[in-house]
Amino acid sequence: SNKNTEPQSSDRLRILHLGFEDFRKPGSGGGAVRTHEINKRLAARHDITVLTSRYPGAVDRVEDGVRYVHIGRSWGYFCSILTYFAAVPFVALTRKADLIVEDFAAPFSSCLAPLWTRRRVIAMVQWLNAREKSTQYHVPFWIIEKIGLRVHKDFIAVSNDLSEQITAGNPKAKVHV
């Protein structure tokens, strides 16, 4: 086959995307749709697995070439996210991957992937709102976000404003908008 149109098996990256929300989950947001749209395009050349939070009726599946694996418990929205964050390092370490993409997600923002894996990690940031969630829930989530900004090296941001917020938290960060 033509290498320009079809990758050879050795060219395929195994990408593990830590995307906390499945776009099929009722009430999911635009970030979950963004994640799916990007990954379905990457799936033409790479092997993509998304670790996502469990919800009632969730089914592990392959859709548009993207494998979805649901982790944690479906005990309501907040508990689902908390159990996802608790489980993700343990599940991720059992998966073969050349690259990990971590979506920053409320309420913590980061699951601090660079601290528990030696694999390359890229942080995908749609928002930084841990301070808002800290106020809402009276829990200092902002501390995890602050550490997350410092331990990641490579970021993808959805806006220039967000890029500036990231570099304010980590002047050494490499940010692509």
mmCIF file of C-alpha atoms in Angstrom:
data_model
loop_
_atom_site.group_PDB
_atom_site.id
_atom_site.type_symbol
_atom_site.label_atom_id
_atom_site.label_comp_id
_atom_site.label_asym_id
_atom_site.label_seq_id
_atom_site.Cartn_x
_atom_site.Cartn_y
_atom_site.Cartn_z
ATOM 1 C CA SER A 1 0.000 0.000 0.000
ATOM 2 C CA ASN A 2 1.008 3.623 -0.514
ATOM 3 C CA LYS A 3 2.652 4.974 2.642
ATOM 4 C CA ASN A 4 1.144 8.418 2.001
ATOM 5 C CA THR A 5 -2.395 7.108 2.284
ATOM 6 C CA GLU A 6 -2.151 4.152 4.659
ATOM 7 C CA PRO A 7 0.209 3.965 7.601
ATOM 8 C CA GLN A 8 2.386 0.947 8.072
ATOM 9 C CA SER A 9 1.778 -0.841 11.366
ATOM 10 C CA SER A 10 5.088 0.491 12.730
ATOM 11 C CA ASP A 11 3.930 4.069 12.014
ATOM 12 C CA ARG A 12 0.777 3.739 14.080
ATOM 13 C CA LEU A 13 0.957 5.366 17.481
ATOM 14 C CA ARG A 14 -0.994 3.860 20.347
ATOM 15 C CA ILE A 15 -2.689 6.900 21.865
ATOM 16 C CA LEU A 16 -4.430 6.686 25.209
ATOM 17 C CA HIS A 17 -6.768 9.640 25.662
ATOM 18 C CA LEU A 18 -7.870 10.393 29.215
ATOM 19 C CA GLY A 19 -11.163 11.988 28.223
ATOM 20 C CA PHE A 20 -13.405 12.058 31.270
ATOM 21 C CA GLU A 21 -16.697 12.427 29.370
ATOM 22 C CA ASP A 22 -18.103 10.168 26.643
ATOM 23 C CA PHE A 23 -19.883 12.196 23.973
ATOM 24 C CA ARG A 24 -22.672 9.558 24.034
ATOM 25 C CA LYS A 25 -23.419 10.302 27.698
ATOM 26 C CA PRO A 26 -26.737 12.144 28.012
ATOM 27 C CA GLY A 27 -26.016 15.808 28.755
ATOM 28 C CA SER A 28 -22.353 15.643 27.761
ATOM 29 C CA GLY A 29 -20.754 18.869 26.611
ATOM 30 C CA GLY A 30 -18.859 20.247 23.667
ATOM 31 C CA GLY A 31 -15.498 19.065 24.997
ATOM 32 C CA ALA A 32 -16.606 15.450 24.646
ATOM 33 C CA VAL A 33 -17.691 16.108 21.051
ATOM 34 C CA ARG A 34 -14.349 17.844 20.355
ATOM 35 C CA THR A 35 -12.498 14.832 21.767
ATOM 36 C CA HIS A 36 -14.431 12.431 19.543
ATOM 37 C CA GLU A 37 -14.058 14.554 16.393
ATOM 38 C CA ILE A 38 -10.284 14.834 16.850
ATOM 39 C CA ASN A 39 -9.867 11.163 17.726
ATOM 40 C CA LYS A 40 -11.944 9.829 14.842
ATOM 41 C CA ARG A 41 -9.661 11.697 12.458
ATOM 42 C CA LEU A 42 -6.531 10.412 14.223
ATOM 43 C CA ALA A 43 -7.923 6.856 14.144
ATOM 44 C CA ALA A 44 -7.272 6.701 10.404
ATOM 45 C CA ARG A 45 -3.532 6.621 11.200
ATOM 46 C CA HIS A 46 -3.301 5.633 14.861
ATOM 47 C CA ASP A 47 -4.814 3.317 17.473
ATOM 48 C CA ILE A 48 -6.919 5.454 19.826
ATOM 49 C CA THR A 49 -8.374 4.377 23.166
ATOM 50 C CA VAL A 50 -10.358 6.832 25.283
ATOM 51 C CA LEU A 51 -10.668 6.161 29.003
ATOM 52 C CA THR A 52 -13.881 7.856 30.052
ATOM 53 C CA SER A 53 -16.122 7.972 33.105
ATOM 54 C CA ARG A 54 -18.862 5.397 33.519
ATOM 55 C CA TYR A 55 -22.517 6.427 33.415
ATOM 56 C CA PRO A 56 -25.796 4.475 33.522
ATOM 57 C CA GLY A 57 -26.122 2.557 30.246
ATOM 58 C CA ALA A 58 -22.465 3.082 29.249
ATOM 59 C CA VAL A 59 -21.166 0.418 26.883
ATOM 60 C CA ASP A 60 -17.516 -0.084 25.996
ATOM 61 C CA ARG A 61 -17.316 0.094 22.217
ATOM 62 C CA VAL A 62 -15.392 1.025 19.109
ATOM 63 C CA GLU A 63 -17.000 3.928 17.254
ATOM 64 C CA ASP A 64 -15.517 5.655 14.194
ATOM 65 C CA GLY A 65 -12.328 3.665 14.832
ATOM 66 C CA VAL A 66 -12.029 4.959 18.419
ATOM 67 C CA ARG A 67 -12.166 2.522 21.349
ATOM 68 C CA TYR A 68 -14.130 3.781 24.390
ATOM 69 C CA VAL A 69 -13.440 2.168 27.763
ATOM 70 C CA HIS A 70 -15.577 3.297 30.711
ATOM 71 C CA ILE A 71 -14.014 3.320 34.174
ATOM 72 C CA GLY A 72 -15.087 4.225 37.679
ATOM 73 C CA ARG A 73 -18.638 3.952 39.020
ATOM 74 C CA SER A 74 -21.876 5.495 37.779
ATOM 75 C CA TRP A 75 -23.029 6.871 41.120
ATOM 76 C CA GLY A 76 -24.291 10.232 39.862
ATOM 77 C CA TYR A 77 -22.320 12.928 38.091
ATOM 78 C CA PHE A 78 -19.942 14.063 40.846
ATOM 79 C CA CYS A 79 -19.183 10.581 42.183
ATOM 80 C CA SER A 80 -18.729 9.297 38.649
ATOM 81 C CA ILE A 81 -16.038 11.930 38.030
ATOM 82 C CA LEU A 82 -14.353 11.290 41.389
ATOM 83 C CA THR A 83 -14.191 7.525 40.835
ATOM 84 C CA TYR A 84 -12.918 8.138 37.284
ATOM 85 C CA PHE A 85 -10.062 10.294 38.598
ATOM 86 C CA ALA A 86 -9.294 7.711 41.287
ATOM 87 C CA ALA A 87 -9.209 4.819 38.792
ATOM 88 C CA VAL A 88 -7.555 6.423 35.773
ATOM 89 C CA PRO A 89 -3.881 6.031 36.823
ATOM 90 C CA PHE A 90 -4.352 2.350 37.657
ATOM 91 C CA VAL A 91 -6.251 1.547 34.461
ATOM 92 C CA ALA A 92 -3.948 3.647 32.274
ATOM 93 C CA LEU A 93 -0.892 1.828 33.577
ATOM 94 C CA THR A 94 -2.366 -1.471 32.308
ATOM 95 C CA ARG A 95 -2.785 -0.089 28.761
ATOM 96 C CA LYS A 96 -0.067 -0.041 26.145
ATOM 97 C CA ALA A 97 0.403 3.471 24.799
ATOM 98 C CA ASP A 98 3.077 5.506 23.055
ATOM 99 C CA LEU A 99 1.385 8.769 23.989
ATOM 100 C CA ILE A 100 -1.108 9.851 26.640
ATOM 101 C CA VAL A 101 -3.425 12.788 26.009
ATOM 102 C CA GLU A 102 -4.936 14.116 29.227
ATOM 103 C CA ASP A 103 -8.030 16.307 29.080
ATOM 104 C CA PHE A 104 -8.053 18.753 31.954
ATOM 105 C CA ALA A 105 -11.448 18.245 33.613
ATOM 106 C CA ALA A 106 -13.461 19.796 36.405
ATOM 107 C CA PRO A 107 -13.291 19.757 39.327
ATOM 108 C CA PHE A 108 -9.537 18.999 39.674
ATOM 109 C CA SER A 109 -8.404 19.876 36.148
ATOM 110 C CA SER A 110 -5.526 17.367 36.054
ATOM 111 C CA CYS A 111 -5.050 13.759 37.125
ATOM 112 C CA LEU A 112 -1.310 14.568 37.162
ATOM 113 C CA ALA A 113 -0.400 11.971 34.535
ATOM 114 C CA PRO A 114 3.279 13.021 34.247
ATOM 115 C CA LEU A 115 3.747 12.010 37.892
ATOM 116 C CA TRP A 116 2.618 8.404 37.399
ATOM 117 C CA THR A 117 3.833 7.544 33.886
ATOM 118 C CA ARG A 118 7.078 7.851 31.958
ATOM 119 C CA ARG A 119 5.228 7.933 28.663
ATOM 120 C CA ARG A 120 4.939 11.216 26.798
ATOM 121 C CA VAL A 121 1.901 13.197 27.959
ATOM 122 C CA ILE A 122 0.130 16.061 26.233
ATOM 123 C CA ALA A 123 -2.394 18.062 28.248
ATOM 124 C CA MET A 124 -5.488 19.199 26.348
ATOM 125 C CA VAL A 125 -7.044 22.184 28.106
ATOM 126 C CA GLN A 126 -10.514 23.517 27.375
ATOM 127 C CA TRP A 127 -10.814 25.475 30.636
ATOM 128 C CA LEU A 128 -9.129 26.088 33.952
ATOM 129 C CA ASN A 129 -11.942 26.363 36.467
ATOM 130 C CA ALA A 130 -10.721 24.550 39.575
ATOM 131 C CA ARG A 131 -10.956 27.769 41.622
ATOM 132 C CA GLU A 132 -14.626 28.079 40.691
ATOM 133 C CA LYS A 133 -15.223 24.434 41.625
ATOM 134 C CA SER A 134 -13.270 24.924 44.864
ATOM 135 C CA THR A 135 -15.662 27.721 45.819
ATOM 136 C CA GLN A 136 -18.697 25.705 44.718
ATOM 137 C CA TYR A 137 -17.774 22.546 46.665
ATOM 138 C CA HIS A 138 -15.628 24.071 49.456
ATOM 139 C CA VAL A 139 -12.733 21.758 48.563
ATOM 140 C CA PRO A 140 -9.299 23.102 47.441
ATOM 141 C CA PHE A 141 -9.336 21.592 43.927
ATOM 142 C CA TRP A 142 -7.258 24.564 42.725
ATOM 143 C CA ILE A 143 -4.186 23.014 44.354
ATOM 144 C CA ILE A 144 -4.338 20.017 41.981
ATOM 145 C CA GLU A 145 -4.836 22.348 38.994
ATOM 146 C CA LYS A 146 -1.808 24.412 40.034
ATOM 147 C CA ILE A 147 0.337 21.273 40.338
ATOM 148 C CA GLY A 148 -1.065 19.965 37.025
ATOM 149 C CA LEU A 149 -0.005 23.116 35.220
ATOM 150 C CA ARG A 150 3.508 22.763 36.637
ATOM 151 C CA VAL A 151 4.089 19.046 35.987
ATOM 152 C CA HIS A 152 2.932 19.031 32.354
ATOM 153 C CA LYS A 153 5.346 20.226 29.679
ATOM 154 C CA ASP A 154 3.224 20.093 26.509
ATOM 155 C CA PHE A 155 -0.237 21.617 26.196
ATOM 156 C CA ILE A 156 -2.929 22.103 23.614
ATOM 157 C CA ALA A 157 -5.218 25.034 24.445
ATOM 158 C CA VAL A 158 -8.482 25.958 22.755
ATOM 159 C CA SER A 159 -7.817 29.734 22.798
ATOM 160 C CA ASN A 160 -5.052 32.311 23.067
ATOM 161 C CA ASP A 161 -6.504 33.520 26.380
ATOM 162 C CA LEU A 162 -6.245 30.021 27.793
ATOM 163 C CA SER A 163 -2.699 29.729 26.448
ATOM 164 C CA GLU A 164 -1.789 32.852 28.418
ATOM 165 C CA GLN A 165 -3.343 31.381 31.576
ATOM 166 C CA ILE A 166 -1.328 28.185 31.114
ATOM 167 C CA THR A 167 1.982 30.007 30.624
ATOM 168 C CA ALA A 168 1.208 32.213 33.654
ATOM 169 C CA GLY A 169 0.992 28.972 35.680
ATOM 170 C CA ASN A 170 4.007 27.396 33.945
ATOM 171 C CA PRO A 171 6.340 29.770 32.058
ATOM 172 C CA LYS A 172 8.278 26.757 30.646
ATOM 173 C CA ALA A 173 5.146 25.186 29.089
ATOM 174 C CA LYS A 174 5.000 24.531 25.346
ATOM 175 C CA VAL A 175 1.472 25.546 24.386
ATOM 176 C CA HIS A 176 -0.160 25.075 21.005
ATOM 177 C CA VAL A 177 -3.497 26.755 20.291
#
